[in-house]
Amino acid sequence: MKLDAKIPSGPLPQKWDKHKFDIKLVNPANKRKFDVLVVGTGLAGASAAASLAELGYNVKCFCYQDSPRRAHSIAAQGGINAAKNYRNDGDSVFRLFYDTIKGGDFRAREANVHRLAQVSVNIIDQCVAQGVPFAREYGGLLDNRSFGGAQVSRTFYARGQTGQQLLLGAYQALSRQIGLGMVKMYPRTEMLDLVVIDGQAKGIVVRDLVSGQISSFAGDAVVLATGGYGNVFFLSTNAKGCNATAIWRAYKRGAAFANPCYTQIHPTCIPVSGDHQSKLTLMSESLRNDGRVWVPKRKEDCGKEPGSIPEDGRDYYLERKYPSFGNLAPRDISSRAAKEVCDEGRGVGPTKLGVYLDFSDSIKRLGEDKIRERYGNLFEMYERITGENAYQTPMRIFPAVHYTMGGLWVDYNLMSTIPGLFVLGEANFSDHGANRLGASALMQGLADGYFVLPYTIGNYLAGTRPVKQPTSHAEFKRVETEVTERTKRLLAIQGKRTVLSLHRELGKLLWDKCGMARNEAGLKDALQRIPQLREEFWKNVIITGEAGSVNQALEYAGRVGDFMELAELLCTDALMRRESCGGHFRTEFQTEDGEAKRDDENFSFVGAWEYQGADKPPLLHKEPLVYEEVHMSTRSYK
Amino acid sequence: MNLTLKVWRQKDANSPGRFETYEARDVIADMSFLEMLDVVNEELIAAGKEPIMFDSDCREGICGTCSLVINGIPHGGHRGTTVCQLHMRHFQDGQTITVEPWRARPFPVIRDLIVDRKAFDRIIQAGGFISVNTGGTPDGNAIPVSKQISDKAMDAAACIGCGACVAACKNASAMLFVSAKVTHLNLLPQGKAEKDRRVARMVSTMDEAGFGNCTVTGSCAAVCPKEIPLDMIAKMNRDYALAIFKGE
Ligand SMILES: Cc1cc2nc3c(=O)[nH]c(=O)nc-3n(C[C@H](O)[C@H](O)[C@H](O)COP(=O)(O)OP(=O)(O)OC[C@H]3O[C@@H](n4cnc5c(N)ncnc54)[C@H](O)[C@@H]3O)c2cc1C
Ligand code: FES
């Protein structure tokens, strides 16, 4: 396997335009001869499926939910970045590019990130035209707010439901194409494997989640927009169904998996309340615009009513440590700072794993109504879950797994190492380096789907002939049999432990050993225990019901089976990367004041892993990161 | 606390269903309703039985997947709350709780508590969009939209498409769902060009799908987890009358 990022030559700001001109086009009359399979209907998948259908391609689109509108993107709260500079506060394409590269701790590819910043402005125009009800000012123009890691105000939002509104925009564009017969939609359908013929992605094998039937779809190209793998940690802010199956199967069929250890722990989530917990709930980062984060200065005060602790007894630790960014320090930094104060014994709440997010100053300054207008739905959500009123008492928050920067390796055209297999959105590794800034996942998903793939897929298809392999081809049959056998095997085990209990155990192990802080001993321990747990899973899991009908336990088992393998790659990658960068914090590599210590000399590369078979360790390939435009500096938010 | 659950079990769309009784033991006030069901399911699976099947995904009240009728009320009857956000602190020790799927002809049961809501997607496919292709759109600030209009559009757009409105209505009417989308798009200047066509096509698809008539009982708005107000229906009726008058 050779990694060729195919970055166009020429000066950074002109690369994308030049590339768009250079790439091959598919004649309009020929487009309908090509079948494209799009797996996923989140921001990335829905926008891609709609845009490709508008161009005239024949699209088939898949999701596991009952409707494409329910993809996990719907849950994004805070906002979407774009370099519009509507505030006149010094924003520009270059600044958004630079903030994103720096936010990613200089571990992302320059050319991709620059393109992302460039097309960000088109995204807002597109969404407004679709009727996305972004927040507006009294003059009728679009409003903005600030997000972590930036000193300009460039985040567009629709109350606390930005993801919902952007997704509905994309879903509506997709629905229009379904209505026109240009897209055939397959909801409640889960992709369980990829079919590669003569080295090219030619189709997928799916399970109909209602009838249980396993079948194949053939296409001239396959697009995976299946989201992130945060649920490998069991507890995360992701939807319950989020999974790695599609990308994991593609990995096992030859797609390189890049930077699996780059996972994002979000600083502001509602703390865990007990063992029954099935997921964690995010409190949007936008709250940090008006909320101040603190813990008591003295351990002894931690059990007291927060209101009874005087100003000078409080440690506003983010404002103290990072005066120029304060409460808007980036996520990785804020999360680690919260862990640090809790490790010191200054955490609050029943579990002592929590810090305060306090709105009392803003309420005094702006009035409760203004705060309600900005964040009302988040305060209500908080109250529903905790039973507490955050207008009167500070919220309690704690970091939780939220996003995965790692994913399938793609080149500048968003194509994986398997020709014909494209990967978009959170499922790829492309734009966020070792840490993602707030409000830029929505931007990336829509950039990939609306404005990048529609060009780059044409370049690939123009070089192929629209002769798809029939699903009766031997390779389709072989993969179908493999999938069916795996399902049978799972059902036959009839052991003693539920899928959930095994998943929870895996998640806890990963959180402890490969969570906010990692070190060699812990990772080695995890690498011993994960295979044991996997063996336990395949020997002792119990799944009731049958394969030929709705069977949620079986669906879940398939996903957890894949997590059991992915977890090992995650730890292998974390162990290999003997430096700290972004969300990957190795305790052995830190500066005197506890900040991440990068090792640019030895580790400024993308680590892309190639599957070598079940009994062999994966093979590491390195894509060197070359910075032409920016100077790699120590990332500082002080 | 300990609870008794009477849960609807049904093998598939063609089989008859019935209530089964389960005990939920040691339920904690901080659990969500679905987490309580998770615990019951763990016990069922461990005992070699099939778990109670229900839909959920985000568990944050935004994806619109969860869809349970609790004690006769879709989502359980707490203001602005989906069942995934309903916490057990609202129940009492010893209580008996019935759990059923959405019951409406256009939403056939697939299994136990899972229903088929594809009819909603078909309504959107018929006209619940603004016909713009990707690319070539004007600058986002080219058309000012008054804050009042934009806020009202957002109120309507907040609908999560869960279908509780249909489940609550004795006629299984989808008017609240459809009117929320019509209001969202018809109010905005971007959506005006195809205002008439949109409402006409969405309403006729709604009728074809078998949803019943609206007799303005207000039960839909009462259970709506996003508190979509009833006046959206009045607005849509006006838009619809106008569209028909213009010959759409
Ligand atoms: C609570 C929360 C809040 C967030 N807030 C923000 C924010 O304010 N700003 C921001 O920029 N980002 C935010 N993010 C991150 C952002 O929402 C996600 O990264 C982004 O939406 C991912 O989009 P996607 O299209 O890549 O995937 P998803 O939206 O996850 O969609 C995945 C799709 O793939 C389908 N799928 C998956 N596996 C299969 C399979 N095997 N077979 C068939 N279909 C499959 C699913 O059905 C789904 O349709 C937030 C994330 C969370 C969890
Ligand atoms: S599971 Fe998403 S709204 Fe309830």
PDB file of N, CA and C in Angstrom, chain A residues 51 54 64-67 69-70 84 86 125-126 128 130-131 136 140-142 159 164-165 171-172 175-176 188 240-241 276 278-279 384-385 450 498 500 542 544 549-550 552, chain B residues 35 42 48-49 53-55 57-60 63-65 80-81 87 89 111 115 117 121 128 132-135 138-141 145 151 155 157-161 181 184 188 190:
ATOM      1  N   SER A  51     -26.713  16.194  -3.664  1.00  0.00           N
ATOM      2  CA  SER A  51     -25.941  16.914  -4.683  1.00  0.00           C
ATOM      3  C   SER A  51     -25.599  16.023  -5.873  1.00  0.00           C
ATOM      4  N   GLU A  54     -28.674  15.643  -7.963  1.00  0.00           N
ATOM      5  CA  GLU A  54     -28.937  16.870  -8.741  1.00  0.00           C
ATOM      6  C   GLU A  54     -28.075  16.901  -9.996  1.00  0.00           C
ATOM      7  N   TYR A  64     -29.419   3.360   8.980  1.00  0.00           N
ATOM      8  CA  TYR A  64     -29.988   2.324   9.868  1.00  0.00           C
ATOM      9  C   TYR A  64     -31.233   2.817  10.587  1.00  0.00           C
ATOM     10  N   GLN A  65     -31.415   4.156  10.669  1.00  0.00           N
ATOM     11  CA  GLN A  65     -32.618   4.661  11.341  1.00  0.00           C
ATOM     12  C   GLN A  65     -33.856   4.455  10.462  1.00  0.00           C
ATOM     13  N   ASP A  66     -35.027   4.779  11.025  1.00  0.00           N
ATOM     14  CA  ASP A  66     -36.251   4.580  10.236  1.00  0.00           C
ATOM     15  C   ASP A  66     -36.437   5.693   9.223  1.00  0.00           C
ATOM     16  N   SER A  67     -35.699   6.791   9.386  1.00  0.00           N
ATOM     17  CA  SER A  67     -35.799   7.885   8.417  1.00  0.00           C
ATOM     18  C   SER A  67     -34.440   8.570   8.311  1.00  0.00           C
ATOM     19  N   ARG A  69     -33.828  11.499   8.258  1.00  0.00           N
ATOM     20  CA  ARG A  69     -33.786  12.730   9.054  1.00  0.00           C
ATOM     21  C   ARG A  69     -33.268  12.493  10.464  1.00  0.00           C
ATOM     22  N   ARG A  70     -33.131  11.243  10.883  1.00  0.00           N
ATOM     23  CA  ARG A  70     -32.772  10.999  12.275  1.00  0.00           C
ATOM     24  C   ARG A  70     -31.278  10.730  12.487  1.00  0.00           C
ATOM     25  N   LYS A  84     -17.091  34.188   7.009  1.00  0.00           N
ATOM     26  CA  LYS A  84     -17.838  35.238   6.312  1.00  0.00           C
ATOM     27  C   LYS A  84     -17.345  36.637   6.681  1.00  0.00           C
ATOM     28  N   TYR A  86     -18.712  38.611   8.611  1.00  0.00           N
ATOM     29  CA  TYR A  86     -19.854  39.526   8.704  1.00  0.00           C
ATOM     30  C   TYR A  86     -19.721  40.473   9.902  1.00  0.00           C
ATOM     31  N   ASP A 125     -24.405  30.175   2.524  1.00  0.00           N
ATOM     32  CA  ASP A 125     -25.297  30.625   1.443  1.00  0.00           C
ATOM     33  C   ASP A 125     -26.268  29.509   1.053  1.00  0.00           C
ATOM     34  N   GLN A 126     -25.721  28.290   0.906  1.00  0.00           N
ATOM     35  CA  GLN A 126     -26.539  27.154   0.509  1.00  0.00           C
ATOM     36  C   GLN A 126     -27.651  26.904   1.530  1.00  0.00           C
ATOM     37  N   VAL A 128     -28.901  28.901   3.825  1.00  0.00           N
ATOM     38  CA  VAL A 128     -29.901  29.979   3.875  1.00  0.00           C
ATOM     39  C   VAL A 128     -30.896  29.799   2.728  1.00  0.00           C
ATOM     40  N   GLN A 130     -31.804  27.142   1.352  1.00  0.00           N
ATOM     41  CA  GLN A 130     -32.685  26.000   1.628  1.00  0.00           C
ATOM     42  C   GLN A 130     -33.743  26.307   2.675  1.00  0.00           C
ATOM     43  N   GLY A 131     -33.580  27.461   3.352  1.00  0.00           N
ATOM     44  CA  GLY A 131     -34.560  27.816   4.375  1.00  0.00           C
ATOM     45  C   GLY A 131     -34.139  27.467   5.787  1.00  0.00           C
ATOM     46  N   ARG A 136     -31.035  35.468  13.640  1.00  0.00           N
ATOM     47  CA  ARG A 136     -30.863  36.759  12.967  1.00  0.00           C
ATOM     48  C   ARG A 136     -30.904  37.894  13.971  1.00  0.00           C
ATOM     49  N   GLY A 140     -32.285  42.009  10.457  1.00  0.00           N
ATOM     50  CA  GLY A 140     -32.617  40.981   9.489  1.00  0.00           C
ATOM     51  C   GLY A 140     -31.425  40.194   8.970  1.00  0.00           C
ATOM     52  N   LEU A 141     -30.227  40.590   9.387  1.00  0.00           N
ATOM     53  CA  LEU A 141     -29.039  39.863   8.910  1.00  0.00           C
ATOM     54  C   LEU A 141     -28.650  38.753   9.886  1.00  0.00           C
ATOM     55  N   LEU A 142     -27.751  37.892   9.433  1.00  0.00           N
ATOM     56  CA  LEU A 142     -27.403  36.703  10.221  1.00  0.00           C
ATOM     57  C   LEU A 142     -26.585  37.063  11.455  1.00  0.00           C
ATOM     58  N   ARG A 159     -30.706  28.647  17.219  1.00  0.00           N
ATOM     59  CA  ARG A 159     -30.901  28.386  18.664  1.00  0.00           C
ATOM     60  C   ARG A 159     -29.876  27.359  19.121  1.00  0.00           C
ATOM     61  N   GLN A 164     -29.733  20.076  13.962  1.00  0.00           N
ATOM     62  CA  GLN A 164     -31.072  19.688  13.518  1.00  0.00           C
ATOM     63  C   GLN A 164     -31.459  20.484  12.276  1.00  0.00           C
ATOM     64  N   GLN A 165     -31.274  21.779  12.328  1.00  0.00           N
ATOM     65  CA  GLN A 165     -31.733  22.602  11.214  1.00  0.00           C
ATOM     66  C   GLN A 165     -30.902  22.374   9.951  1.00  0.00           C
ATOM     67  N   TYR A 171     -31.716  16.979   4.509  1.00  0.00           N
ATOM     68  CA  TYR A 171     -32.739  15.925   4.379  1.00  0.00           C
ATOM     69  C   TYR A 171     -33.824  16.367   3.390  1.00  0.00           C
ATOM     70  N   GLN A 172     -34.167  17.640   3.445  1.00  0.00           N
ATOM     71  CA  GLN A 172     -35.191  18.128   2.523  1.00  0.00           C
ATOM     72  C   GLN A 172     -34.674  18.122   1.081  1.00  0.00           C
ATOM     73  N   SER A 175     -34.839  14.588   0.177  1.00  0.00           N
ATOM     74  CA  SER A 175     -36.226  14.156  -0.031  1.00  0.00           C
ATOM     75  C   SER A 175     -36.733  14.606  -1.397  1.00  0.00           C
ATOM     76  N   ARG A 176     -36.314  15.807  -1.770  1.00  0.00           N
ATOM     77  CA  ARG A 176     -36.734  16.314  -3.077  1.00  0.00           C
ATOM     78  C   ARG A 176     -36.238  15.367  -4.174  1.00  0.00           C
ATOM     79  N   ARG A 188     -33.660   1.857   7.635  1.00  0.00           N
ATOM     80  CA  ARG A 188     -33.611   0.601   8.408  1.00  0.00           C
ATOM     81  C   ARG A 188     -32.824  -0.469   7.657  1.00  0.00           C
ATOM     82  N   LYS A 240     -27.189   6.334  20.403  1.00  0.00           N
ATOM     83  CA  LYS A 240     -26.973   4.934  20.772  1.00  0.00           C
ATOM     84  C   LYS A 240     -26.530   4.075  19.592  1.00  0.00           C
ATOM     85  N   GLY A 241     -27.059   4.390  18.417  1.00  0.00           N
ATOM     86  CA  GLY A 241     -26.773   3.528  17.268  1.00  0.00           C
ATOM     87  C   GLY A 241     -25.452   3.817  16.565  1.00  0.00           C
ATOM     88  N   HIS A 276     -26.504   2.604  35.578  1.00  0.00           N
ATOM     89  CA  HIS A 276     -27.570   2.376  34.600  1.00  0.00           C
ATOM     90  C   HIS A 276     -27.367   3.247  33.358  1.00  0.00           C
ATOM     91  N   SER A 278     -26.948   5.112  30.063  1.00  0.00           N
ATOM     92  CA  SER A 278     -26.814   4.536  28.727  1.00  0.00           C
ATOM     93  C   SER A 278     -26.070   5.466  27.791  1.00  0.00           C
ATOM     94  N   LYS A 279     -26.029   6.753  28.114  1.00  0.00           N
ATOM     95  CA  LYS A 279     -25.285   7.689  27.269  1.00  0.00           C
ATOM     96  C   LYS A 279     -25.037   8.961  28.056  1.00  0.00           C
ATOM     97  N   ARG A 384     -34.272  18.649  32.976  1.00  0.00           N
ATOM     98  CA  ARG A 384     -34.962  17.377  32.800  1.00  0.00           C
ATOM     99  C   ARG A 384     -34.089  16.215  33.282  1.00  0.00           C
ATOM    100  N   ILE A 385     -32.805  16.313  33.008  1.00  0.00           N
ATOM    101  CA  ILE A 385     -31.921  15.202  33.336  1.00  0.00           C
ATOM    102  C   ILE A 385     -31.505  15.206  34.804  1.00  0.00           C
ATOM    103  N   TYR A 450     -21.542  18.692  -0.006  1.00  0.00           N
ATOM    104  CA  TYR A 450     -22.064  19.644  -1.004  1.00  0.00           C
ATOM    105  C   TYR A 450     -20.994  20.068  -2.005  1.00  0.00           C
ATOM    106  N   THR A 498     -24.598 -10.483  28.523  1.00  0.00           N
ATOM    107  CA  THR A 498     -25.287  -9.692  27.505  1.00  0.00           C
ATOM    108  C   THR A 498     -24.271  -8.830  26.758  1.00  0.00           C
ATOM    109  N   LEU A 500     -24.523  -5.754  26.167  1.00  0.00           N
ATOM    110  CA  LEU A 500     -24.354  -4.488  26.867  1.00  0.00           C
ATOM    111  C   LEU A 500     -23.302  -4.595  27.969  1.00  0.00           C
ATOM    112  N   ILE A 542     -24.656 -13.691  24.989  1.00  0.00           N
ATOM    113  CA  ILE A 542     -25.967 -14.289  24.748  1.00  0.00           C
ATOM    114  C   ILE A 542     -26.830 -13.330  23.932  1.00  0.00           C
ATOM    115  N   THR A 544     -30.627 -13.426  22.169  1.00  0.00           N
ATOM    116  CA  THR A 544     -31.855 -14.196  21.987  1.00  0.00           C
ATOM    117  C   THR A 544     -32.484 -13.820  20.651  1.00  0.00           C
ATOM    118  N   SER A 549     -35.746 -11.655  11.573  1.00  0.00           N
ATOM    119  CA  SER A 549     -36.765 -10.644  11.917  1.00  0.00           C
ATOM    120  C   SER A 549     -36.066  -9.495  12.627  1.00  0.00           C
ATOM    121  N   VAL A 550     -36.860  -8.530  13.104  1.00  0.00           N
ATOM    122  CA  VAL A 550     -36.250  -7.441  13.873  1.00  0.00           C
ATOM    123  C   VAL A 550     -35.531  -8.075  15.059  1.00  0.00           C
ATOM    124  N   GLN A 552     -32.888  -6.425  17.739  1.00  0.00           N
ATOM    125  CA  GLN A 552     -32.000  -5.335  18.142  1.00  0.00           C
ATOM    126  C   GLN A 552     -30.768  -5.838  18.877  1.00  0.00           C
TER     127      GLN A 552
ATOM    128  N   GLU B  35     -33.794   3.951  29.932  1.00  0.00           N
ATOM    129  CA  GLU B  35     -32.763   3.230  30.703  1.00  0.00           C
ATOM    130  C   GLU B  35     -33.412   2.202  31.628  1.00  0.00           C
ATOM    131  N   GLU B  42     -32.144  -6.315  29.934  1.00  0.00           N
ATOM    132  CA  GLU B  42     -30.955  -7.078  30.322  1.00  0.00           C
ATOM    133  C   GLU B  42     -31.372  -8.347  31.049  1.00  0.00           C
ATOM    134  N   GLY B  48     -32.742 -15.692  28.726  1.00  0.00           N
ATOM    135  CA  GLY B  48     -32.959 -16.380  27.462  1.00  0.00           C
ATOM    136  C   GLY B  48     -34.224 -15.947  26.731  1.00  0.00           C
ATOM    137  N   LYS B  49     -34.823 -14.825  27.169  1.00  0.00           N
ATOM    138  CA  LYS B  49     -36.052 -14.369  26.502  1.00  0.00           C
ATOM    139  C   LYS B  49     -35.745 -13.213  25.562  1.00  0.00           C
ATOM    140  N   MET B  53     -38.730  -4.742  22.245  1.00  0.00           N
ATOM    141  CA  MET B  53     -38.091  -3.947  21.196  1.00  0.00           C
ATOM    142  C   MET B  53     -38.761  -2.581  21.105  1.00  0.00           C
ATOM    143  N   PHE B  54     -37.945  -1.555  21.141  1.00  0.00           N
ATOM    144  CA  PHE B  54     -38.443  -0.191  20.984  1.00  0.00           C
ATOM    145  C   PHE B  54     -37.391   0.618  20.247  1.00  0.00           C
ATOM    146  N   ASP B  55     -37.822   1.692  19.605  1.00  0.00           N
ATOM    147  CA  ASP B  55     -36.910   2.546  18.850  1.00  0.00           C
ATOM    148  C   ASP B  55     -36.334   3.645  19.735  1.00  0.00           C
ATOM    149  N   ASP B  57     -32.610   6.551  19.580  1.00  0.00           N
ATOM    150  CA  ASP B  57     -31.260   6.753  19.068  1.00  0.00           C
ATOM    151  C   ASP B  57     -30.529   7.835  19.850  1.00  0.00           C
ATOM    152  N   CYS B  58     -30.894   9.102  19.650  1.00  0.00           N
ATOM    153  CA  CYS B  58     -30.122  10.172  20.296  1.00  0.00           C
ATOM    154  C   CYS B  58     -30.242  10.160  21.812  1.00  0.00           C
ATOM    155  N   ARG B  59     -31.423   9.793  22.289  1.00  0.00           N
ATOM    156  CA  ARG B  59     -31.738   9.849  23.727  1.00  0.00           C
ATOM    157  C   ARG B  59     -31.513  11.238  24.311  1.00  0.00           C
ATOM    158  N   GLU B  60     -31.688  12.253  23.488  1.00  0.00           N
ATOM    159  CA  GLU B  60     -31.585  13.637  23.963  1.00  0.00           C
ATOM    160  C   GLU B  60     -32.797  14.441  23.546  1.00  0.00           C
ATOM    161  N   CYS B  63     -33.843  13.575  17.946  1.00  0.00           N
ATOM    162  CA  CYS B  63     -33.892  12.831  16.678  1.00  0.00           C
ATOM    163  C   CYS B  63     -35.312  12.392  16.324  1.00  0.00           C
ATOM    164  N   GLY B  64     -36.183  12.348  17.330  1.00  0.00           N
ATOM    165  CA  GLY B  64     -37.571  11.963  17.065  1.00  0.00           C
ATOM    166  C   GLY B  64     -37.762  10.467  16.878  1.00  0.00           C
ATOM    167  N   THR B  65     -36.794   9.658  17.261  1.00  0.00           N
ATOM    168  CA  THR B  65     -36.926   8.218  17.059  1.00  0.00           C
ATOM    169  C   THR B  65     -37.820   7.567  18.122  1.00  0.00           C
ATOM    170  N   GLY B  80     -43.173  19.299  26.985  1.00  0.00           N
ATOM    171  CA  GLY B  80     -41.961  19.450  26.196  1.00  0.00           C
ATOM    172  C   GLY B  80     -40.952  18.324  26.350  1.00  0.00           C
ATOM    173  N   THR B  81     -41.414  17.121  26.608  1.00  0.00           N
ATOM    174  CA  THR B  81     -40.471  16.041  26.899  1.00  0.00           C
ATOM    175  C   THR B  81     -40.744  14.802  26.053  1.00  0.00           C
ATOM    176  N   HIS B  87     -37.713  11.165  32.983  1.00  0.00           N
ATOM    177  CA  HIS B  87     -36.940  10.470  34.020  1.00  0.00           C
ATOM    178  C   HIS B  87     -37.841   9.824  35.059  1.00  0.00           C
ATOM    179  N   ARG B  89     -37.904   9.904  38.101  1.00  0.00           N
ATOM    180  CA  ARG B  89     -38.304  10.636  39.300  1.00  0.00           C
ATOM    181  C   ARG B  89     -39.764  11.050  39.251  1.00  0.00           C
ATOM    182  N   ARG B 111     -42.878  -4.249  15.082  1.00  0.00           N
ATOM    183  CA  ARG B 111     -42.542  -5.235  16.118  1.00  0.00           C
ATOM    184  C   ARG B 111     -42.723  -4.553  17.482  1.00  0.00           C
ATOM    185  N   VAL B 115     -42.886   1.249  15.261  1.00  0.00           N
ATOM    186  CA  VAL B 115     -43.849   1.452  14.171  1.00  0.00           C
ATOM    187  C   VAL B 115     -43.143   1.988  12.924  1.00  0.00           C
ATOM    188  N   ARG B 117     -42.987   4.757  10.197  1.00  0.00           N
ATOM    189  CA  ARG B 117     -43.432   6.144   9.993  1.00  0.00           C
ATOM    190  C   ARG B 117     -43.048   6.680   8.617  1.00  0.00           C
ATOM    191  N   ASP B 121     -42.121  10.691   5.780  1.00  0.00           N
ATOM    192  CA  ASP B 121     -41.082  10.993   4.780  1.00  0.00           C
ATOM    193  C   ASP B 121     -41.723  11.278   3.422  1.00  0.00           C
ATOM    194  N   GLY B 128     -42.023  19.226   0.977  1.00  0.00           N
ATOM    195  CA  GLY B 128     -41.478  19.850   2.180  1.00  0.00           C
ATOM    196  C   GLY B 128     -40.043  20.303   2.029  1.00  0.00           C
ATOM    197  N   VAL B 132     -33.893  24.263  -4.369  1.00  0.00           N
ATOM    198  CA  VAL B 132     -32.625  24.857  -4.817  1.00  0.00           C
ATOM    199  C   VAL B 132     -31.605  23.740  -4.958  1.00  0.00           C
ATOM    200  N   ASN B 133     -30.828  23.794  -6.009  1.00  0.00           N
ATOM    201  CA  ASN B 133     -29.739  22.848  -6.167  1.00  0.00           C
ATOM    202  C   ASN B 133     -28.506  23.358  -5.438  1.00  0.00           C
ATOM    203  N   THR B 134     -27.545  22.472  -5.276  1.00  0.00           N
ATOM    204  CA  THR B 134     -26.298  22.879  -4.628  1.00  0.00           C
ATOM    205  C   THR B 134     -25.528  23.832  -5.538  1.00  0.00           C
ATOM    206  N   GLY B 135     -25.059  24.927  -4.933  1.00  0.00           N
ATOM    207  CA  GLY B 135     -24.229  25.874  -5.684  1.00  0.00           C
ATOM    208  C   GLY B 135     -25.046  27.003  -6.276  1.00  0.00           C
ATOM    209  N   PRO B 138     -27.346  32.873  -3.669  1.00  0.00           N
ATOM    210  CA  PRO B 138     -26.869  34.218  -3.321  1.00  0.00           C
ATOM    211  C   PRO B 138     -26.243  34.269  -1.930  1.00  0.00           C
ATOM    212  N   ASP B 139     -25.523  35.319  -1.640  1.00  0.00           N
ATOM    213  CA  ASP B 139     -24.900  35.487  -0.331  1.00  0.00           C
ATOM    214  C   ASP B 139     -25.953  35.376   0.778  1.00  0.00           C
ATOM    215  N   GLY B 140     -25.541  34.740   1.865  1.00  0.00           N
ATOM    216  CA  GLY B 140     -26.450  34.507   2.983  1.00  0.00           C
ATOM    217  C   GLY B 140     -27.123  35.765   3.503  1.00  0.00           C
ATOM    218  N   ASN B 141     -26.447  36.901   3.387  1.00  0.00           N
ATOM    219  CA  ASN B 141     -27.030  38.146   3.881  1.00  0.00           C
ATOM    220  C   ASN B 141     -27.730  38.944   2.787  1.00  0.00           C
ATOM    221  N   VAL B 145     -34.096  38.853   6.637  1.00  0.00           N
ATOM    222  CA  VAL B 145     -35.339  38.248   7.110  1.00  0.00           C
ATOM    223  C   VAL B 145     -35.573  38.819   8.495  1.00  0.00           C
ATOM    224  N   ASP B 151     -37.720  33.914  13.766  1.00  0.00           N
ATOM    225  CA  ASP B 151     -37.991  33.204  15.029  1.00  0.00           C
ATOM    226  C   ASP B 151     -39.218  32.306  14.896  1.00  0.00           C
ATOM    227  N   ASP B 155     -39.536  28.331  15.302  1.00  0.00           N
ATOM    228  CA  ASP B 155     -40.488  27.638  16.188  1.00  0.00           C
ATOM    229  C   ASP B 155     -41.115  26.452  15.447  1.00  0.00           C
ATOM    230  N   ALA B 157     -39.894  24.985  12.661  1.00  0.00           N
ATOM    231  CA  ALA B 157     -38.879  24.040  12.192  1.00  0.00           C
ATOM    232  C   ALA B 157     -38.371  23.141  13.309  1.00  0.00           C
ATOM    233  N   ALA B 158     -38.726  23.471  14.557  1.00  0.00           N
ATOM    234  CA  ALA B 158     -38.243  22.682  15.693  1.00  0.00           C
ATOM    235  C   ALA B 158     -38.869  21.289  15.745  1.00  0.00           C
ATOM    236  N   CYS B 159     -39.900  21.055  14.959  1.00  0.00           N
ATOM    237  CA  CYS B 159     -40.578  19.734  14.920  1.00  0.00           C
ATOM    238  C   CYS B 159     -39.553  18.629  14.691  1.00  0.00           C
ATOM    239  N   ILE B 160     -39.658  17.550  15.486  1.00  0.00           N
ATOM    240  CA  ILE B 160     -38.702  16.452  15.333  1.00  0.00           C
ATOM    241  C   ILE B 160     -39.285  15.277  14.561  1.00  0.00           C
ATOM    242  N   GLY B 161     -40.519  15.424  14.065  1.00  0.00           N
ATOM    243  CA  GLY B 161     -41.096  14.366  13.221  1.00  0.00           C
ATOM    244  C   GLY B 161     -41.289  13.046  13.933  1.00  0.00           C
ATOM    245  N   LYS B 181     -44.138  22.113   9.008  1.00  0.00           N
ATOM    246  CA  LYS B 181     -43.197  22.246   7.876  1.00  0.00           C
ATOM    247  C   LYS B 181     -43.672  23.315   6.895  1.00  0.00           C
ATOM    248  N   HIS B 184     -42.936  26.705   8.476  1.00  0.00           N
ATOM    249  CA  HIS B 184     -41.499  26.995   8.428  1.00  0.00           C
ATOM    250  C   HIS B 184     -41.103  27.532   7.045  1.00  0.00           C
ATOM    251  N   LEU B 188     -40.813  32.020   5.208  1.00  0.00           N
ATOM    252  CA  LEU B 188     -39.531  32.628   4.834  1.00  0.00           C
ATOM    253  C   LEU B 188     -39.571  33.145   3.399  1.00  0.00           C
ATOM    254  N   GLN B 190     -37.378  32.941   1.192  1.00  0.00           N
ATOM    255  CA  GLN B 190     -36.817  31.941   0.278  1.00  0.00           C
ATOM    256  C   GLN B 190     -37.866  30.917  -0.160  1.00  0.00           C
TER     257      GLN B 190
END
